PDB file of C-alpha atoms in Angstrom:
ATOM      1  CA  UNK A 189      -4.954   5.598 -68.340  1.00 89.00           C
ATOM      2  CA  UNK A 190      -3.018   4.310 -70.906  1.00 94.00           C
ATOM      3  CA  UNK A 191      -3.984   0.662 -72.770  1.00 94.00           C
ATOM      4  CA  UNK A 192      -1.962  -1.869 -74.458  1.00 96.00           C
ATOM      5  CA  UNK A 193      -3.396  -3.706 -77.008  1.00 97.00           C
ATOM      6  CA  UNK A 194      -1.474  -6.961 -78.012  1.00 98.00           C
ATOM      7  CA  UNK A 195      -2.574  -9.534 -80.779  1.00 98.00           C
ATOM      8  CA  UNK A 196      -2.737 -11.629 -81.529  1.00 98.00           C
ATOM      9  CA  UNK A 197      -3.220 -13.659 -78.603  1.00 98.00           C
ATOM     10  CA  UNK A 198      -1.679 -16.601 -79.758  1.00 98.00           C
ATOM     11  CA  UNK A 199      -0.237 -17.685 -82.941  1.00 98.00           C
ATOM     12  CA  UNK A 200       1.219 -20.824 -84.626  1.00 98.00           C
ATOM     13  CA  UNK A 201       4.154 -21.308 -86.835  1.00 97.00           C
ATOM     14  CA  UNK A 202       6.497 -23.604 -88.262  1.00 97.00           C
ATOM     15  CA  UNK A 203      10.257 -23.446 -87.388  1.00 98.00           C
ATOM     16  CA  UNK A 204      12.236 -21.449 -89.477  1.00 98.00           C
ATOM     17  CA  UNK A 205       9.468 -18.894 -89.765  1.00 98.00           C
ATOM     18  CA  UNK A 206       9.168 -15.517 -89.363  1.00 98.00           C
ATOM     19  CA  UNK A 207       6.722 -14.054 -86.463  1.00 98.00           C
ATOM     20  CA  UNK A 208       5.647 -11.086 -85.737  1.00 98.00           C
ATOM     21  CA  UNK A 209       3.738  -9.195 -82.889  1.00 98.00           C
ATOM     22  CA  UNK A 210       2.114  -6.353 -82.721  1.00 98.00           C
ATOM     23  CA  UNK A 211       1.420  -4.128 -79.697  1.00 98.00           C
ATOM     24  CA  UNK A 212      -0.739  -0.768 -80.143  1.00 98.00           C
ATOM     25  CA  UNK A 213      -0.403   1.897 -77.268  1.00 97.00           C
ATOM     26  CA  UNK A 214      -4.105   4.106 -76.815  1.00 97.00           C
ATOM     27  CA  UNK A 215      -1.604   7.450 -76.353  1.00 96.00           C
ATOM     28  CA  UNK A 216       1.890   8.184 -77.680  1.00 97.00           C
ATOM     29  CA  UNK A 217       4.465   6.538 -75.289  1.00 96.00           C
ATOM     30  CA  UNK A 218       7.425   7.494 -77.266  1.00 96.00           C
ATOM     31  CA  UNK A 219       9.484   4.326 -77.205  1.00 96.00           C
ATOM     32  CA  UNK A 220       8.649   3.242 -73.660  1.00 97.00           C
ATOM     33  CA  UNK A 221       8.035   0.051 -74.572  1.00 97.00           C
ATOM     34  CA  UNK A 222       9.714  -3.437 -73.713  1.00 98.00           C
ATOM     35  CA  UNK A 223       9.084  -7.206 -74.664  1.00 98.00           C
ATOM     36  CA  UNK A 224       9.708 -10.406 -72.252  1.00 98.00           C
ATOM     37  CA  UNK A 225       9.562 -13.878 -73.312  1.00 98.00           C
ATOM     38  CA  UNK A 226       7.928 -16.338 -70.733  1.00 98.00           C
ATOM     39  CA  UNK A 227       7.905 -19.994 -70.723  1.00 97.00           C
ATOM     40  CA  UNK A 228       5.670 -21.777 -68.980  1.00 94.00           C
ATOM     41  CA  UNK A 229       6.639 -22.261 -64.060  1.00 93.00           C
ATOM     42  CA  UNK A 230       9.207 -19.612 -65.440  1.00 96.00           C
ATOM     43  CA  UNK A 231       9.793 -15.525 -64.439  1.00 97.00           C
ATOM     44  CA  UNK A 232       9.582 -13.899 -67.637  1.00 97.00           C
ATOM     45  CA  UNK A 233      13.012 -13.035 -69.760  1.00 97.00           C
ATOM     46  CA  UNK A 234      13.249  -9.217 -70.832  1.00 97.00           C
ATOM     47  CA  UNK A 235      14.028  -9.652 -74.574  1.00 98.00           C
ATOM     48  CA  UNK A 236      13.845  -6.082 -76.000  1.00 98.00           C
ATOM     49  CA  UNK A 237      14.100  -2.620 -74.220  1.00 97.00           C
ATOM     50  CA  UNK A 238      13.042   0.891 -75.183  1.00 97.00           C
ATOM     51  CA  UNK A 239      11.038  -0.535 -78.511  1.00 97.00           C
ATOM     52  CA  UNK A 240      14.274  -1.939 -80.626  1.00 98.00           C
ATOM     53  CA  UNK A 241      17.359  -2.250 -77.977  1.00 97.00           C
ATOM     54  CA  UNK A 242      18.010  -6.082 -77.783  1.00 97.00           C
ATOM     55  CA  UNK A 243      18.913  -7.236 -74.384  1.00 96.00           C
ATOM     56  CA  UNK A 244      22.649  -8.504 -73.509  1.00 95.00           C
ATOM     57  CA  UNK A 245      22.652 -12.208 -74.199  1.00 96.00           C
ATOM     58  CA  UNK A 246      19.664 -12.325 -76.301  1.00 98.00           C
ATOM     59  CA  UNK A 247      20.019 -13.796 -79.580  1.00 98.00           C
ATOM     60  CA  UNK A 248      19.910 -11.404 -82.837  1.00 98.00           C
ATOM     61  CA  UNK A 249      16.638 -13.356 -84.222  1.00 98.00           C
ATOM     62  CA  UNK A 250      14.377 -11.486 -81.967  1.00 98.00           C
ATOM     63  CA  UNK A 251      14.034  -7.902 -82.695  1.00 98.00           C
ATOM     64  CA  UNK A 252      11.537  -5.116 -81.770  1.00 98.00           C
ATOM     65  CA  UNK A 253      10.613  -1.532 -83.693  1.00 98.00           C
ATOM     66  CA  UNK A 254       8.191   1.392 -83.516  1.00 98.00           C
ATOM     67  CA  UNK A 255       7.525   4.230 -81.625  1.00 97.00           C
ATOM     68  CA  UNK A 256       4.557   6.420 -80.616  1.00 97.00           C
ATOM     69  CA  UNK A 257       1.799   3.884 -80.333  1.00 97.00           C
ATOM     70  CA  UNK A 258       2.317   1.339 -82.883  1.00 98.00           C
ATOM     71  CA  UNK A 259       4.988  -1.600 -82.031  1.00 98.00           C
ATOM     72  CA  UNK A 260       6.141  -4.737 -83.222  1.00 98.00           C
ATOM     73  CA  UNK A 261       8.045  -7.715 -82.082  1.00 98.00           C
ATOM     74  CA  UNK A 262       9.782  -9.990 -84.413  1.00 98.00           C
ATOM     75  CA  UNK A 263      11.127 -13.776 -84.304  1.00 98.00           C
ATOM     76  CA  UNK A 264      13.123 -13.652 -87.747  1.00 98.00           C
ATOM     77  CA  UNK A 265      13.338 -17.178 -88.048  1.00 98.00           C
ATOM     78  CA  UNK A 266      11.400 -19.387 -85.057  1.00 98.00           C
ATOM     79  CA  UNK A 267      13.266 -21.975 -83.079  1.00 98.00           C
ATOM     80  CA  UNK A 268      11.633 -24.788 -80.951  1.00 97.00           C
ATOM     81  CA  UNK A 269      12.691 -23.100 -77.484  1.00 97.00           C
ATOM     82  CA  UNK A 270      11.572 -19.746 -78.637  1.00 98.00           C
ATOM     83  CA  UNK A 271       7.919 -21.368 -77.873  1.00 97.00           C
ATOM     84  CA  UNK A 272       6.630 -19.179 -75.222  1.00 98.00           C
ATOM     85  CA  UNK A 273       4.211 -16.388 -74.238  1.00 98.00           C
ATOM     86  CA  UNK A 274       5.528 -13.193 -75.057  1.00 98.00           C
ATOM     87  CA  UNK A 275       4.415 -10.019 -73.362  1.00 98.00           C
ATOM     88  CA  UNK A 276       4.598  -6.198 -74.474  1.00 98.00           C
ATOM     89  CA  UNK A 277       5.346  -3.637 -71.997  1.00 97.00           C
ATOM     90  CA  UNK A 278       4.701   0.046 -71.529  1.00 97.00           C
ATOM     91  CA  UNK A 279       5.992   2.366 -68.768  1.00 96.00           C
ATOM     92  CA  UNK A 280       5.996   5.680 -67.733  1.00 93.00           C
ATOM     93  CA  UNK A 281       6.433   7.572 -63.898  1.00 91.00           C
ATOM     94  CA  UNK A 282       3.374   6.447 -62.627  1.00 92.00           C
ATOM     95  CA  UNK A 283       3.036   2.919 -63.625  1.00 94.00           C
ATOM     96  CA  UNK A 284       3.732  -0.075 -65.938  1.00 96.00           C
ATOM     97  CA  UNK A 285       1.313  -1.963 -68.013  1.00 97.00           C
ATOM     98  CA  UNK A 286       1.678  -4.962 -70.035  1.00 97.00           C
ATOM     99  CA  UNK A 287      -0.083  -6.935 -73.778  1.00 97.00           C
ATOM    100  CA  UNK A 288      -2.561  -9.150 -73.011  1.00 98.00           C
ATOM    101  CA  UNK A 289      -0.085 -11.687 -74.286  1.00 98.00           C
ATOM    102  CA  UNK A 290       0.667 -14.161 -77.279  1.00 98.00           C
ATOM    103  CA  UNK A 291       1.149 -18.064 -76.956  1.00 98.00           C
ATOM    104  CA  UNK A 292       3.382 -18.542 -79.796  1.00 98.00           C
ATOM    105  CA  UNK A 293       3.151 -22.609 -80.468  1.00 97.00           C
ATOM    106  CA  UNK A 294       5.038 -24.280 -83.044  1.00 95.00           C
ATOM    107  CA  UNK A 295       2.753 -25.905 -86.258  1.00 93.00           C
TER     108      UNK A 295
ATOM    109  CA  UNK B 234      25.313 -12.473 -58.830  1.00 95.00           C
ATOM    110  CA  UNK B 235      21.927 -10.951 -58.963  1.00 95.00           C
ATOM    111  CA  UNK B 236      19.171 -12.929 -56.840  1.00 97.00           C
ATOM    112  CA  UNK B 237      15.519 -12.390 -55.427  1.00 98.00           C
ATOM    113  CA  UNK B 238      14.083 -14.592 -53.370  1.00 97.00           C
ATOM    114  CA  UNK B 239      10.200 -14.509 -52.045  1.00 97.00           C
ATOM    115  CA  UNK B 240       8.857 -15.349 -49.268  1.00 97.00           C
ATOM    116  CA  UNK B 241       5.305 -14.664 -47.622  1.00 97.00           C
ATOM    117  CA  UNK B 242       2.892 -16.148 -49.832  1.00 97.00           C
ATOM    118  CA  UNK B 243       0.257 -18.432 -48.493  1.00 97.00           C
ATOM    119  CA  UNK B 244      -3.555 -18.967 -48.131  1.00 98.00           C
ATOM    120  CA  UNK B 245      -5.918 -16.238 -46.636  1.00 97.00           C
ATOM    121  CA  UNK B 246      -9.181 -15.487 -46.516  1.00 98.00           C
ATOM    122  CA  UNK B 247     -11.147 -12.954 -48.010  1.00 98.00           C
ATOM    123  CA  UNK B 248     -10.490  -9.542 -46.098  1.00 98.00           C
ATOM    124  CA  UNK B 249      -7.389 -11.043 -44.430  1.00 98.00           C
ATOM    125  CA  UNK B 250      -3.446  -9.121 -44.796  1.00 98.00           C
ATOM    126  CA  UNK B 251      -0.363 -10.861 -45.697  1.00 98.00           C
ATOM    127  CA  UNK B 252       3.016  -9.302 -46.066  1.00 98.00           C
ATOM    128  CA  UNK B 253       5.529 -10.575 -48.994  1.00 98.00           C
ATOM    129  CA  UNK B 254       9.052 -10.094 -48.205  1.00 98.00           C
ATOM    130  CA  UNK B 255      12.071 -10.190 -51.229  1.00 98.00           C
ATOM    131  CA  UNK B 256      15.812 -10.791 -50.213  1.00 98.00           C
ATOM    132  CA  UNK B 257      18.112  -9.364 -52.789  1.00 98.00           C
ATOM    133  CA  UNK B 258      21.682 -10.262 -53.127  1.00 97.00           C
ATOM    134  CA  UNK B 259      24.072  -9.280 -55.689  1.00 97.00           C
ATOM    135  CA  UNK B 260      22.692  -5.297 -55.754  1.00 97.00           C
ATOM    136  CA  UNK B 261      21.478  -2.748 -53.000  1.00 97.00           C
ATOM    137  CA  UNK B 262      17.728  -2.825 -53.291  1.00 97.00           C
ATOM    138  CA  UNK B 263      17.278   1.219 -52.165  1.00 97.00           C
ATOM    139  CA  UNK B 264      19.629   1.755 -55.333  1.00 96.00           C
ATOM    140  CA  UNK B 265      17.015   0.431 -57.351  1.00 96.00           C
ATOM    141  CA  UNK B 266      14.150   0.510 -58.832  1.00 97.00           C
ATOM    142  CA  UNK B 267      11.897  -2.195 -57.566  1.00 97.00           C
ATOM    143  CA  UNK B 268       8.745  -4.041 -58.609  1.00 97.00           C
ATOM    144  CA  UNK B 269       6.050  -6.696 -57.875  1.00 98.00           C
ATOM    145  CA  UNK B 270       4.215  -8.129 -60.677  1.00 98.00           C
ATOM    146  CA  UNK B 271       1.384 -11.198 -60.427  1.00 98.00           C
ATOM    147  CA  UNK B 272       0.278 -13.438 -62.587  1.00 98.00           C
ATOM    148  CA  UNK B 273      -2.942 -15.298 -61.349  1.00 98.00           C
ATOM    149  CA  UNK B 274      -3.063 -18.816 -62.518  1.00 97.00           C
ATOM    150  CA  UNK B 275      -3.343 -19.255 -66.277  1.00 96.00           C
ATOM    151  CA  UNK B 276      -3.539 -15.733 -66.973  1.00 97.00           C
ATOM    152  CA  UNK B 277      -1.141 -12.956 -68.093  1.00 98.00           C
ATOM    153  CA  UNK B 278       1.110 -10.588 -66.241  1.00 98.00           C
ATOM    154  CA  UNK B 279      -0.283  -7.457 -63.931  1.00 98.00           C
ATOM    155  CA  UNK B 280       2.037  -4.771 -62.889  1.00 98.00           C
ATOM    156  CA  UNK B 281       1.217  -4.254 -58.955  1.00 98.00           C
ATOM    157  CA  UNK B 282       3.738  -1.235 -57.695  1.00 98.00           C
ATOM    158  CA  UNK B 283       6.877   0.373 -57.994  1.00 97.00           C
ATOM    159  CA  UNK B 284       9.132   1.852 -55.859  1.00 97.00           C
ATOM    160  CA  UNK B 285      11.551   4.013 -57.050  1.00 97.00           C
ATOM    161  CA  UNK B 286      15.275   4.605 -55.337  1.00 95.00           C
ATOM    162  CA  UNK B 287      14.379   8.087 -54.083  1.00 95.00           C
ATOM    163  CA  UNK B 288      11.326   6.574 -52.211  1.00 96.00           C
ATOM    164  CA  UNK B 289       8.673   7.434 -54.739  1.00 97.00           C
ATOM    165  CA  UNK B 290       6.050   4.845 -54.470  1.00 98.00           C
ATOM    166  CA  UNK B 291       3.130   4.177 -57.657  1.00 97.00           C
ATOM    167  CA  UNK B 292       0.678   1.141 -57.880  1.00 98.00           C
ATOM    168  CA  UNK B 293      -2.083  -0.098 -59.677  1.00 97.00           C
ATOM    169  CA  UNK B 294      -5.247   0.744 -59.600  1.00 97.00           C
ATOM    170  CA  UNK B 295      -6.831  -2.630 -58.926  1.00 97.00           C
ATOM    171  CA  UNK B 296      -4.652  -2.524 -55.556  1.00 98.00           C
ATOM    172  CA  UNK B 297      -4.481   1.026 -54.896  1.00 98.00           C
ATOM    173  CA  UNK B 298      -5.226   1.745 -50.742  1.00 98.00           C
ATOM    174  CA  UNK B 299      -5.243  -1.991 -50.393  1.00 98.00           C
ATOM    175  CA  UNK B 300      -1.455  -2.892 -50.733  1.00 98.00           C
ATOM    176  CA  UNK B 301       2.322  -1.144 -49.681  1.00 98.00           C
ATOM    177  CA  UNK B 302       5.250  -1.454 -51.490  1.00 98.00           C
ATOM    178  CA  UNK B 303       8.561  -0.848 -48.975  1.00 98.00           C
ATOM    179  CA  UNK B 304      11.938  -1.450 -48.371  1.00 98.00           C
ATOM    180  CA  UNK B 305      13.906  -2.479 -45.752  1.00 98.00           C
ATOM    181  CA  UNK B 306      17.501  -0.931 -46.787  1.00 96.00           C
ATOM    182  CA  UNK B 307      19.713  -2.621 -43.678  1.00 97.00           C
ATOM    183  CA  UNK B 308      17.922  -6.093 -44.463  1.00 98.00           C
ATOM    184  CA  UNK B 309      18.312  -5.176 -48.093  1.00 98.00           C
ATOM    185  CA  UNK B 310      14.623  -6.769 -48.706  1.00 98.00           C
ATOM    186  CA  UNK B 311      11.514  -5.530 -50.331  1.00 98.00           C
ATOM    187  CA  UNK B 312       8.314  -5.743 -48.972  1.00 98.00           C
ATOM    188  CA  UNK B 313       4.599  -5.861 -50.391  1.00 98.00           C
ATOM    189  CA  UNK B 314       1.607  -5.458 -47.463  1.00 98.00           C
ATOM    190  CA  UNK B 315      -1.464  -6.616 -48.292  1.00 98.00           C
ATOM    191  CA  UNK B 316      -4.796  -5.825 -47.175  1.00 98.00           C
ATOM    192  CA  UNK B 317      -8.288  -6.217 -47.606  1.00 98.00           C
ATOM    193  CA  UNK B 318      -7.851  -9.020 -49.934  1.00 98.00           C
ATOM    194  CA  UNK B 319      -9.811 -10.518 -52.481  1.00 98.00           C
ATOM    195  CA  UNK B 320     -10.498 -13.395 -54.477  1.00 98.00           C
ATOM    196  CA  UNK B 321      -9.006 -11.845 -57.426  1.00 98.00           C
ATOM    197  CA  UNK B 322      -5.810 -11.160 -56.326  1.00 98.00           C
ATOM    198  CA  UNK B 323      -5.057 -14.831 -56.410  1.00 98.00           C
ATOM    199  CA  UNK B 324      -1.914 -14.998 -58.005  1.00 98.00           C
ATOM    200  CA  UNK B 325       2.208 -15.607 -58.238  1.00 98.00           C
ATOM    201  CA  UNK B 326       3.705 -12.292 -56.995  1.00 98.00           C
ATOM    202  CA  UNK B 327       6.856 -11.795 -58.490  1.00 98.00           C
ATOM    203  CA  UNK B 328       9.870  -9.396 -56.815  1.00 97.00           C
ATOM    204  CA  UNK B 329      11.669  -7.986 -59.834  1.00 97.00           C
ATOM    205  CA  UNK B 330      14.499  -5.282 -59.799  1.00 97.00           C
ATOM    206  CA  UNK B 331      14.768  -2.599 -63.142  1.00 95.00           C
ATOM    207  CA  UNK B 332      18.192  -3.318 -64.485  1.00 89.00           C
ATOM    208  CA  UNK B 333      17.295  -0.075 -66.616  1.00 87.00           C
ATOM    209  CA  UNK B 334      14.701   2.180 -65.903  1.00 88.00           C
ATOM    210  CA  UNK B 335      11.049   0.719 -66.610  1.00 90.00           C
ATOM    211  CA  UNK B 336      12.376  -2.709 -68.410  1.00 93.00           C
ATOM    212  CA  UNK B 337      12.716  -5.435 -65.225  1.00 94.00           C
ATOM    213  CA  UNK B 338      16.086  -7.536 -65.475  1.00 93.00           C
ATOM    214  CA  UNK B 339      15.465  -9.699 -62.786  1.00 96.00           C
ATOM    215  CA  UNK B 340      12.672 -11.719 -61.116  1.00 97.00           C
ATOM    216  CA  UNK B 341      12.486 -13.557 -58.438  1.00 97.00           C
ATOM    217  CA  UNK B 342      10.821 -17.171 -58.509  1.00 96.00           C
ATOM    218  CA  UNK B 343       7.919 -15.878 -56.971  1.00 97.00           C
ATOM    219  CA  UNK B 344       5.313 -16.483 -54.661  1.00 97.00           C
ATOM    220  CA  UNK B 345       2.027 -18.115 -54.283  1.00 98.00           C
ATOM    221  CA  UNK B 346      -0.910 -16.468 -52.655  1.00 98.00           C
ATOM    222  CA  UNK B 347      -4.367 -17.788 -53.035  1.00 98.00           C
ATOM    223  CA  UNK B 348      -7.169 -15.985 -50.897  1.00 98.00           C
ATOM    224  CA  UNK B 349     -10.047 -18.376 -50.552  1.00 97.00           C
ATOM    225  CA  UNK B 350     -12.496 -19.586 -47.654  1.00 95.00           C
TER     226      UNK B 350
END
């Protein structure tokens, strides 16, 4: 089976920063890979699809890249509502697996 | 518009069955791909099935021979059996349609089941 690794698991940073997450795949998964945002009693958000395609709506500071097994997710410059756990995502015919997670908490 | 509403969730004991339903408006479920996803409390998110719009089912391991994923295409509502269960799958179960294939554009509210004695 294939495993996501996410990390870190949570992070904290000061607005204005930049973030970034990292997500490492134990087998090539091309760029079958998605990130979601979720904020705490809410569904998660789908943010990024297929490793760097942003999502309609979402705004241009978040961004995602890679392919194969490495992966990252970036906040260009953190906001105050972007403070949330955000979640990596592989799938494939069989099944869909998600990160561990990061809690991404403002300084 | 695009909705998903739960329903089903509850507390059962260990062993017991429970059966999740998910109302969709806004889309035709069987045209869909369709998930449930659970989060038990404080922890992250765990993929639980699929069921694709040709009828192709897939779950997890952790409920594999334990839980059904189905449709109900004149009720346009998804289902989720559960059997046999088990402390551990505690959780919020989540009805969430793929907008594109493998990313999930949707989600319901979600659900609470807690299986306890």
């Amino acid at each position: 089976d294939i495993q996501m690794t996410q990390s870190p698991s949570s992070l904290s940073a000061s607005v204005g920063d930049r973030v970034t997450i990292t997500c490492q795949a134990s087998q090539d998964i091309s760029n079958y890979l998605n990130w979601y945002q979720q904020k705490p009693g809410k569904a998660p958000k789908l943010l990024i699809y297929d490793a760097s395609n942003l999502e309609t709506g979402v705004p241009s500071r978040f961004s995602g890249s890679g392919s194969g097994t490495d992966f990252t997710f970036t906040i260009s410059s953190l906001q105050p509502e972007d403070i949330a756990t955000y979640y990596c995502q592989q799938y494939d015919n069989l099944a869909r697996r998600f990160g561990q997670g990061t809690k991404v908490e403002i300084k | 518009e695009v909705q998903l509403v739960e329903s089903g969730g509850g507390l059962i004991q260990p062993g017991g069955s429970l059966r999740l339903s998910c109302a969709a408006s806004g889309f035709t479920v069987s045209s869909n791909y369709m998930s449930w996803v659970r989060q038990a409390p404080g922890k992250g998110l765990e993929w639980v099935s699929v069921i694709y719009s040709g009828g192709s089912t897939y779950y997890a391991d952790s409920v594999k021979g334990r839980f059904t994923i189905s449709r109900d295409n004149s009720k346009n509502t998804l289902y989720l059996q559960m059997n046999s269960l088990r402390a551990e799958d505690t959780a919020v179960y989540y009805c969430a349609r793929e907008g594109r294939v493998g990313a999930t554009s949707h989600w319901g509210q979600g659900t609470l089941v807690t299986v306890s004695s």
